[in-house]
Protein backbone atom coordinates (compact mmCIF):
# COMPACT_ATOMS: atom_id res chain seq x y z
CA UNK A 1 0.00 0.00 0.00
CA UNK A 2 1.35 3.42 -0.88
CA UNK A 3 1.00 6.29 1.62
CA UNK A 4 -2.10 8.48 1.56
CA UNK A 5 -1.81 12.28 1.55
CA UNK A 6 -4.79 14.52 2.32
CA UNK A 7 -5.33 17.44 -0.06
CA UNK A 8 -8.05 20.01 -0.79
CA UNK A 9 -10.67 18.66 -3.18
CA UNK A 10 -11.04 22.19 -4.60
CA UNK A 11 -7.67 23.82 -3.92
CA UNK A 12 -8.22 27.56 -3.19
CA UNK A 13 -4.86 28.32 -4.86
CA UNK A 14 -6.17 26.97 -8.20
CA UNK A 15 -3.51 24.24 -8.31
CA UNK A 16 -0.50 26.57 -8.12
CA UNK A 17 1.15 24.43 -5.46
CA UNK A 18 0.87 27.05 -2.72
CA UNK A 19 -0.73 24.79 -0.11
CA UNK A 20 1.32 22.81 2.36
CA UNK A 21 0.56 19.50 0.61
CA UNK A 22 3.00 20.46 -2.18
CA UNK A 23 5.82 19.88 0.32
CA UNK A 24 4.71 16.32 0.88
CA UNK A 25 3.92 15.57 -2.77
CA UNK A 26 7.29 17.02 -3.85
CA UNK A 27 9.19 15.02 -1.21
CA UNK A 28 7.47 11.81 -2.32
CA UNK A 29 8.27 12.58 -5.96
CA UNK A 30 11.93 13.27 -5.09
CA UNK A 31 12.30 9.84 -3.46
CA UNK A 32 10.25 8.08 -6.15
CA UNK A 33 7.47 6.88 -3.83
CA UNK A 34 3.97 6.72 -5.29
CA UNK A 35 1.08 7.90 -3.14
CA UNK A 36 -2.68 8.11 -3.00
CA UNK A 37 -4.83 11.12 -2.28
CA UNK A 38 -7.52 11.71 0.32
CA UNK A 39 -9.58 14.51 -1.23
CA UNK A 40 -11.34 16.75 1.26
CA UNK A 41 -13.66 19.71 1.21
CA UNK A 42 -13.38 22.35 3.95
CA UNK A 43 -16.46 20.96 5.66
CA UNK A 44 -15.08 17.41 5.57
CA UNK A 45 -11.93 18.74 7.26
CA UNK A 46 -14.09 19.78 10.22
CA UNK A 47 -15.57 16.31 10.76
CA UNK A 48 -14.59 14.11 13.72
CA UNK A 49 -13.30 11.34 11.38
CA UNK A 50 -10.77 13.80 10.00
CA UNK A 51 -10.04 15.33 13.42
CA UNK A 52 -8.96 11.82 14.44
CA UNK A 53 -6.15 12.18 11.87
CA UNK A 54 -5.46 15.88 12.36
CA UNK A 55 -6.38 17.52 15.69
CA UNK A 56 -6.46 21.00 14.10
CA UNK A 57 -8.53 19.93 11.09
CA UNK A 58 -5.96 21.14 8.58
CA UNK A 59 -4.20 19.53 5.72
CA UNK A 60 -1.97 17.82 4.83
CA UNK A 61 -1.99 14.53 6.69
CA UNK A 62 0.03 11.46 5.85
CA UNK A 63 -1.12 7.90 6.47
CA UNK A 64 1.15 4.92 6.01
CA UNK A 65 -0.06 1.68 7.59
CA UNK A 66 -0.56 2.37 11.27
CA UNK A 67 1.39 5.64 11.13
CA UNK A 68 -0.60 8.87 10.91
CA UNK A 69 1.25 12.19 10.76
CA UNK A 70 0.23 15.83 10.48
CA UNK A 71 2.46 18.96 10.13
CA UNK A 72 4.03 19.18 6.70
CA UNK A 73 7.54 19.59 8.16
CA UNK A 74 7.23 16.42 10.24
CA UNK A 75 5.90 14.54 7.22
CA UNK A 76 8.77 15.68 4.98
CA UNK A 77 11.22 14.77 7.74
CA UNK A 78 9.67 11.30 7.98
CA UNK A 79 9.87 10.78 4.21
CA UNK A 80 13.47 11.99 4.15
CA UNK A 81 14.41 9.52 6.87
CA UNK A 82 12.43 6.65 5.42
CA UNK A 83 13.62 6.84 1.81
CA UNK A 84 17.00 7.75 0.33
CA UNK A 85 17.38 10.97 -1.67
CA UNK A 86 16.61 13.91 0.59
CA UNK A 87 19.29 13.70 3.27
CA UNK A 88 23.08 13.38 3.07
CA UNK A 89 24.58 10.07 4.18
CA UNK A 90 26.88 11.45 6.88
CA UNK A 91 25.50 12.17 10.35
CA UNK A 92 26.67 15.77 10.50
CA UNK A 93 25.25 16.48 7.05
CA UNK A 94 21.90 14.96 8.11
CA UNK A 95 21.82 17.17 11.18
CA UNK A 96 22.61 20.24 9.09
CA UNK A 97 19.81 19.34 6.65
CA UNK A 98 17.42 19.09 9.64
CA UNK A 99 18.74 22.47 10.81
CA UNK A 100 17.74 23.98 7.45
CA UNK A 101 14.32 22.36 7.68
CA UNK A 102 13.82 24.08 11.02
CA UNK A 103 15.26 27.34 9.70
CA UNK A 104 12.72 27.29 6.86
CA UNK A 105 9.73 26.63 9.12
CA UNK A 106 10.84 28.26 12.35
CA UNK A 107 12.78 31.33 11.21
CA UNK A 108 11.91 32.23 7.61
CA UNK A 109 8.23 31.18 7.49
CA UNK A 110 7.29 33.14 10.66
CA UNK A 111 9.10 36.18 9.26
CA UNK A 112 6.95 35.92 6.11
CA UNK A 113 3.77 36.10 8.19
CA UNK A 114 5.11 38.53 10.80
CA UNK A 115 3.70 41.55 8.98
CA UNK A 116 7.00 43.39 9.46
CA UNK A 117 8.57 44.04 6.07
CA UNK A 118 11.80 45.25 7.71
CA UNK A 119 12.20 42.04 9.64
CA UNK A 120 11.47 39.89 6.59
CA UNK A 121 13.83 42.01 4.48
CA UNK A 122 16.61 41.42 6.97
CA UNK A 123 16.06 37.62 7.15
CA UNK A 124 15.93 37.31 3.35
CA UNK A 125 19.05 39.39 2.94
CA UNK A 126 20.87 37.15 5.43
CA UNK A 127 19.64 34.05 3.63
CA UNK A 128 20.71 35.53 0.31
CA UNK A 129 24.22 36.27 1.61
CA UNK A 130 24.50 32.76 2.99
CA UNK A 131 23.35 31.13 -0.25
CA UNK A 132 25.60 33.33 -2.38
CA UNK A 133 26.17 31.67 -5.75
CA UNK A 134 25.73 28.12 -4.41
CA UNK A 135 23.02 25.97 -5.96
CA UNK A 136 21.71 24.70 -2.61
CA UNK A 137 22.03 25.63 1.04
CA UNK A 138 24.47 22.93 2.09
CA UNK A 139 25.94 20.66 -0.59
CA UNK A 140 23.44 18.56 -2.53
CA UNK A 141 19.71 19.37 -2.69
CA UNK A 142 18.10 18.23 0.57
CA UNK A 143 14.84 18.30 2.51
CA UNK A 144 16.13 21.63 3.88
CA UNK A 145 16.10 23.17 0.40
CA UNK A 146 12.71 21.62 -0.35
CA UNK A 147 11.08 23.27 2.66
CA UNK A 148 12.95 26.56 2.22
CA UNK A 149 11.83 26.85 -1.40
CA UNK A 150 8.19 26.09 -0.54
CA UNK A 151 8.31 28.92 2.01
CA UNK A 152 9.97 31.37 -0.43
CA UNK A 153 7.66 30.52 -3.36
CA UNK A 154 4.81 32.34 -1.67
CA UNK A 155 6.83 35.58 -1.95
CA UNK A 156 7.48 35.35 -5.69
CA UNK A 157 7.00 38.68 -7.40
CA UNK A 158 7.15 40.60 -4.12
CA UNK A 159 9.83 43.32 -3.99
CA UNK A 160 11.14 41.95 -0.73
CA UNK A 161 12.11 38.71 -2.47
CA UNK A 162 13.05 40.10 -5.86
CA UNK A 163 15.65 42.44 -4.36
CA UNK A 164 17.65 39.24 -3.76
CA UNK A 165 18.10 37.89 -7.31
CA UNK A 166 19.98 34.80 -6.13
CA UNK A 167 16.94 33.76 -4.06
CA UNK A 168 14.78 34.14 -7.17
CA UNK A 169 17.24 31.90 -9.08
CA UNK A 170 17.27 29.44 -6.16
CA UNK A 171 13.48 29.07 -6.42
CA UNK A 172 13.66 28.68 -10.21
CA UNK A 173 16.37 26.04 -9.92
CA UNK A 174 14.28 24.07 -7.43
CA UNK A 175 11.10 24.44 -9.45
CA UNK A 176 12.92 23.09 -12.52
CA UNK A 177 13.52 19.77 -10.76
CA UNK A 178 11.47 17.04 -12.47
CA UNK A 179 10.10 15.91 -9.08
CA UNK A 180 8.72 19.39 -8.38
CA UNK A 181 7.22 19.58 -11.86
CA UNK A 182 5.45 16.24 -11.36
CA UNK A 183 4.09 17.35 -7.97
CA UNK A 184 2.88 20.67 -9.41
CA UNK A 185 1.31 19.00 -12.43
CA UNK A 186 -0.58 16.61 -10.15
CA UNK A 187 -1.89 19.59 -8.13
CA UNK A 188 -2.99 21.56 -11.15
CA UNK A 189 -4.63 18.51 -12.81
CA UNK A 190 -6.62 18.00 -9.64
CA UNK A 191 -7.69 21.63 -9.66
CA UNK A 192 -8.76 21.42 -13.33
CA UNK A 193 -10.85 18.30 -12.72
CA UNK A 194 -12.57 19.82 -9.64
N1 LIG B 1 1.77 24.01 10.21
C1 LIG B 1 0.82 23.29 9.38
C2 LIG B 1 1.59 22.43 8.36
O1 LIG B 1 2.66 22.88 7.93
O2 LIG B 1 1.13 21.34 8.01
C3 LIG B 1 -0.08 24.29 8.70
C4 LIG B 1 -1.14 23.59 7.89
C5 LIG B 1 -2.09 24.60 7.24
O3 LIG B 1 -2.11 25.80 7.56
N2 LIG B 1 -2.90 24.11 6.33
C6 LIG B 1 -3.86 24.98 5.67
C7 LIG B 1 -5.23 24.55 6.10
O4 LIG B 1 -5.49 23.37 6.22
C8 LIG B 1 -3.75 24.85 4.18
S1 LIG B 1 -2.22 25.42 3.57
N3 LIG B 1 -6.11 25.54 6.35
C9 LIG B 1 -7.46 25.25 6.75
C10 LIG B 1 -7.70 25.56 8.19
O5 LIG B 1 -6.75 25.96 8.91
O6 LIG B 1 -8.85 25.40 8.61
C11 LIG B 1 -2.31 27.18 3.88
C12 LIG B 1 -2.79 27.88 2.65
C13 LIG B 1 -4.13 28.16 2.50
C14 LIG B 1 -4.57 28.85 1.37
C15 LIG B 1 -3.65 29.23 0.38
N4 LIG B 1 -4.11 29.88 -0.81
O7 LIG B 1 -5.31 30.09 -1.00
O8 LIG B 1 -3.27 30.23 -1.69
C16 LIG B 1 -2.30 28.93 0.52
C17 LIG B 1 -1.88 28.26 1.67
GROMACS .gro file of C-alpha atoms and ligand atoms in nm:
model
  224
    1UNK     CA    1   0.000   0.000   0.000
    2UNK     CA    2   0.135   0.342  -0.088
    3UNK     CA    3   0.100   0.629   0.162
    4UNK     CA    4  -0.210   0.848   0.156
    5UNK     CA    5  -0.181   1.228   0.155
    6UNK     CA    6  -0.479   1.452   0.232
    7UNK     CA    7  -0.533   1.744  -0.006
    8UNK     CA    8  -0.805   2.001  -0.079
    9UNK     CA    9  -1.067   1.866  -0.318
   10UNK     CA   10  -1.104   2.219  -0.460
   11UNK     CA   11  -0.767   2.382  -0.392
   12UNK     CA   12  -0.822   2.756  -0.319
   13UNK     CA   13  -0.486   2.832  -0.486
   14UNK     CA   14  -0.617   2.697  -0.820
   15UNK     CA   15  -0.351   2.424  -0.831
   16UNK     CA   16  -0.050   2.657  -0.812
   17UNK     CA   17   0.115   2.443  -0.546
   18UNK     CA   18   0.087   2.705  -0.272
   19UNK     CA   19  -0.073   2.479  -0.011
   20UNK     CA   20   0.132   2.281   0.236
   21UNK     CA   21   0.056   1.950   0.061
   22UNK     CA   22   0.300   2.046  -0.218
   23UNK     CA   23   0.582   1.988   0.032
   24UNK     CA   24   0.471   1.632   0.088
   25UNK     CA   25   0.392   1.557  -0.277
   26UNK     CA   26   0.729   1.702  -0.385
   27UNK     CA   27   0.919   1.502  -0.121
   28UNK     CA   28   0.747   1.181  -0.232
   29UNK     CA   29   0.827   1.258  -0.596
   30UNK     CA   30   1.193   1.327  -0.509
   31UNK     CA   31   1.230   0.984  -0.346
   32UNK     CA   32   1.025   0.808  -0.615
   33UNK     CA   33   0.747   0.688  -0.383
   34UNK     CA   34   0.397   0.672  -0.529
   35UNK     CA   35   0.108   0.790  -0.314
   36UNK     CA   36  -0.268   0.811  -0.300
   37UNK     CA   37  -0.483   1.112  -0.228
   38UNK     CA   38  -0.752   1.171   0.032
   39UNK     CA   39  -0.958   1.451  -0.123
   40UNK     CA   40  -1.134   1.675   0.126
   41UNK     CA   41  -1.366   1.971   0.121
   42UNK     CA   42  -1.338   2.235   0.395
   43UNK     CA   43  -1.646   2.096   0.566
   44UNK     CA   44  -1.508   1.741   0.557
   45UNK     CA   45  -1.193   1.874   0.726
   46UNK     CA   46  -1.409   1.978   1.022
   47UNK     CA   47  -1.557   1.631   1.076
   48UNK     CA   48  -1.459   1.411   1.372
   49UNK     CA   49  -1.330   1.134   1.138
   50UNK     CA   50  -1.077   1.380   1.000
   51UNK     CA   51  -1.004   1.533   1.342
   52UNK     CA   52  -0.896   1.182   1.444
   53UNK     CA   53  -0.615   1.218   1.187
   54UNK     CA   54  -0.546   1.588   1.236
   55UNK     CA   55  -0.638   1.752   1.569
   56UNK     CA   56  -0.646   2.100   1.410
   57UNK     CA   57  -0.853   1.993   1.109
   58UNK     CA   58  -0.596   2.114   0.858
   59UNK     CA   59  -0.420   1.953   0.572
   60UNK     CA   60  -0.197   1.782   0.483
   61UNK     CA   61  -0.199   1.453   0.669
   62UNK     CA   62   0.003   1.146   0.585
   63UNK     CA   63  -0.112   0.790   0.647
   64UNK     CA   64   0.115   0.492   0.601
   65UNK     CA   65  -0.006   0.168   0.759
   66UNK     CA   66  -0.056   0.237   1.127
   67UNK     CA   67   0.139   0.564   1.113
   68UNK     CA   68  -0.060   0.887   1.091
   69UNK     CA   69   0.125   1.219   1.076
   70UNK     CA   70   0.023   1.583   1.048
   71UNK     CA   71   0.246   1.896   1.013
   72UNK     CA   72   0.403   1.918   0.670
   73UNK     CA   73   0.754   1.959   0.816
   74UNK     CA   74   0.723   1.642   1.024
   75UNK     CA   75   0.590   1.454   0.722
   76UNK     CA   76   0.877   1.568   0.498
   77UNK     CA   77   1.122   1.477   0.774
   78UNK     CA   78   0.967   1.130   0.798
   79UNK     CA   79   0.987   1.078   0.421
   80UNK     CA   80   1.347   1.199   0.415
   81UNK     CA   81   1.441   0.952   0.687
   82UNK     CA   82   1.243   0.665   0.542
   83UNK     CA   83   1.362   0.684   0.181
   84UNK     CA   84   1.700   0.775   0.033
   85UNK     CA   85   1.738   1.097  -0.167
   86UNK     CA   86   1.661   1.391   0.059
   87UNK     CA   87   1.929   1.370   0.327
   88UNK     CA   88   2.308   1.338   0.307
   89UNK     CA   89   2.458   1.007   0.418
   90UNK     CA   90   2.688   1.145   0.688
   91UNK     CA   91   2.550   1.217   1.035
   92UNK     CA   92   2.667   1.577   1.050
   93UNK     CA   93   2.525   1.648   0.705
   94UNK     CA   94   2.190   1.496   0.811
   95UNK     CA   95   2.182   1.717   1.118
   96UNK     CA   96   2.261   2.024   0.909
   97UNK     CA   97   1.981   1.934   0.665
   98UNK     CA   98   1.742   1.909   0.964
   99UNK     CA   99   1.874   2.247   1.081
  100UNK     CA  100   1.774   2.398   0.745
  101UNK     CA  101   1.432   2.236   0.768
  102UNK     CA  102   1.382   2.408   1.102
  103UNK     CA  103   1.526   2.734   0.970
  104UNK     CA  104   1.272   2.729   0.686
  105UNK     CA  105   0.973   2.663   0.912
  106UNK     CA  106   1.084   2.826   1.235
  107UNK     CA  107   1.278   3.133   1.121
  108UNK     CA  108   1.191   3.223   0.761
  109UNK     CA  109   0.823   3.118   0.749
  110UNK     CA  110   0.729   3.314   1.066
  111UNK     CA  111   0.910   3.618   0.926
  112UNK     CA  112   0.695   3.592   0.611
  113UNK     CA  113   0.377   3.610   0.819
  114UNK     CA  114   0.511   3.853   1.080
  115UNK     CA  115   0.370   4.155   0.898
  116UNK     CA  116   0.700   4.339   0.946
  117UNK     CA  117   0.857   4.404   0.607
  118UNK     CA  118   1.180   4.525   0.771
  119UNK     CA  119   1.220   4.204   0.964
  120UNK     CA  120   1.147   3.989   0.659
  121UNK     CA  121   1.383   4.201   0.448
  122UNK     CA  122   1.661   4.142   0.697
  123UNK     CA  123   1.606   3.762   0.715
  124UNK     CA  124   1.593   3.731   0.335
  125UNK     CA  125   1.905   3.939   0.294
  126UNK     CA  126   2.087   3.715   0.543
  127UNK     CA  127   1.964   3.405   0.363
  128UNK     CA  128   2.071   3.553   0.031
  129UNK     CA  129   2.422   3.627   0.161
  130UNK     CA  130   2.450   3.276   0.299
  131UNK     CA  131   2.335   3.113  -0.025
  132UNK     CA  132   2.560   3.333  -0.238
  133UNK     CA  133   2.617   3.167  -0.575
  134UNK     CA  134   2.573   2.812  -0.441
  135UNK     CA  135   2.302   2.597  -0.596
  136UNK     CA  136   2.171   2.470  -0.261
  137UNK     CA  137   2.203   2.563   0.104
  138UNK     CA  138   2.447   2.293   0.209
  139UNK     CA  139   2.594   2.066  -0.059
  140UNK     CA  140   2.344   1.856  -0.253
  141UNK     CA  141   1.971   1.937  -0.269
  142UNK     CA  142   1.810   1.823   0.057
  143UNK     CA  143   1.484   1.830   0.251
  144UNK     CA  144   1.613   2.163   0.388
  145UNK     CA  145   1.610   2.317   0.040
  146UNK     CA  146   1.271   2.162  -0.035
  147UNK     CA  147   1.108   2.327   0.266
  148UNK     CA  148   1.295   2.656   0.222
  149UNK     CA  149   1.183   2.685  -0.140
  150UNK     CA  150   0.819   2.609  -0.054
  151UNK     CA  151   0.831   2.892   0.201
  152UNK     CA  152   0.997   3.137  -0.043
  153UNK     CA  153   0.766   3.052  -0.336
  154UNK     CA  154   0.481   3.234  -0.167
  155UNK     CA  155   0.683   3.558  -0.195
  156UNK     CA  156   0.748   3.535  -0.569
  157UNK     CA  157   0.700   3.868  -0.740
  158UNK     CA  158   0.715   4.060  -0.412
  159UNK     CA  159   0.983   4.332  -0.399
  160UNK     CA  160   1.114   4.195  -0.073
  161UNK     CA  161   1.211   3.871  -0.247
  162UNK     CA  162   1.305   4.010  -0.586
  163UNK     CA  163   1.565   4.244  -0.436
  164UNK     CA  164   1.765   3.924  -0.376
  165UNK     CA  165   1.810   3.789  -0.731
  166UNK     CA  166   1.998   3.480  -0.613
  167UNK     CA  167   1.694   3.376  -0.406
  168UNK     CA  168   1.478   3.414  -0.717
  169UNK     CA  169   1.724   3.190  -0.908
  170UNK     CA  170   1.727   2.944  -0.616
  171UNK     CA  171   1.348   2.907  -0.642
  172UNK     CA  172   1.366   2.868  -1.021
  173UNK     CA  173   1.637   2.604  -0.992
  174UNK     CA  174   1.428   2.407  -0.743
  175UNK     CA  175   1.110   2.444  -0.945
  176UNK     CA  176   1.292   2.309  -1.252
  177UNK     CA  177   1.352   1.977  -1.076
  178UNK     CA  178   1.147   1.704  -1.247
  179UNK     CA  179   1.010   1.591  -0.908
  180UNK     CA  180   0.872   1.939  -0.838
  181UNK     CA  181   0.722   1.958  -1.186
  182UNK     CA  182   0.545   1.624  -1.136
  183UNK     CA  183   0.409   1.735  -0.797
  184UNK     CA  184   0.288   2.067  -0.941
  185UNK     CA  185   0.131   1.900  -1.243
  186UNK     CA  186  -0.058   1.661  -1.015
  187UNK     CA  187  -0.189   1.959  -0.813
  188UNK     CA  188  -0.299   2.156  -1.115
  189UNK     CA  189  -0.463   1.851  -1.281
  190UNK     CA  190  -0.662   1.800  -0.964
  191UNK     CA  191  -0.769   2.163  -0.966
  192UNK     CA  192  -0.876   2.142  -1.333
  193UNK     CA  193  -1.085   1.830  -1.272
  194UNK     CA  194  -1.257   1.982  -0.964
  195LIG     N1  195   0.177   2.401   1.021
  195LIG     C1  196   0.082   2.329   0.938
  195LIG     C2  197   0.159   2.243   0.836
  195LIG     O1  198   0.266   2.288   0.793
  195LIG     O2  199   0.113   2.134   0.801
  195LIG     C3  200  -0.008   2.429   0.870
  195LIG     C4  201  -0.114   2.359   0.789
  195LIG     C5  202  -0.209   2.460   0.724
  195LIG     O3  203  -0.211   2.580   0.756
  195LIG     N2  204  -0.290   2.411   0.633
  195LIG     C6  205  -0.386   2.498   0.567
  195LIG     C7  206  -0.523   2.455   0.610
  195LIG     O4  207  -0.549   2.337   0.622
  195LIG     C8  208  -0.375   2.485   0.418
  195LIG     S1  209  -0.222   2.542   0.357
  195LIG     N3  210  -0.611   2.554   0.635
  195LIG     C9  211  -0.746   2.525   0.675
  195LIG    C10  212  -0.770   2.556   0.819
  195LIG     O5  213  -0.675   2.596   0.891
  195LIG     O6  214  -0.885   2.540   0.861
  195LIG    C11  215  -0.231   2.718   0.388
  195LIG    C12  216  -0.279   2.788   0.265
  195LIG    C13  217  -0.413   2.816   0.250
  195LIG    C14  218  -0.457   2.885   0.137
  195LIG    C15  219  -0.365   2.923   0.038
  195LIG     N4  220  -0.411   2.988  -0.081
  195LIG     O7  221  -0.531   3.009  -0.100
  195LIG     O8  222  -0.327   3.023  -0.169
  195LIG    C16  223  -0.230   2.893   0.052
  195LIG    C17  224  -0.188   2.826   0.167
   0.00000   0.00000   0.00000
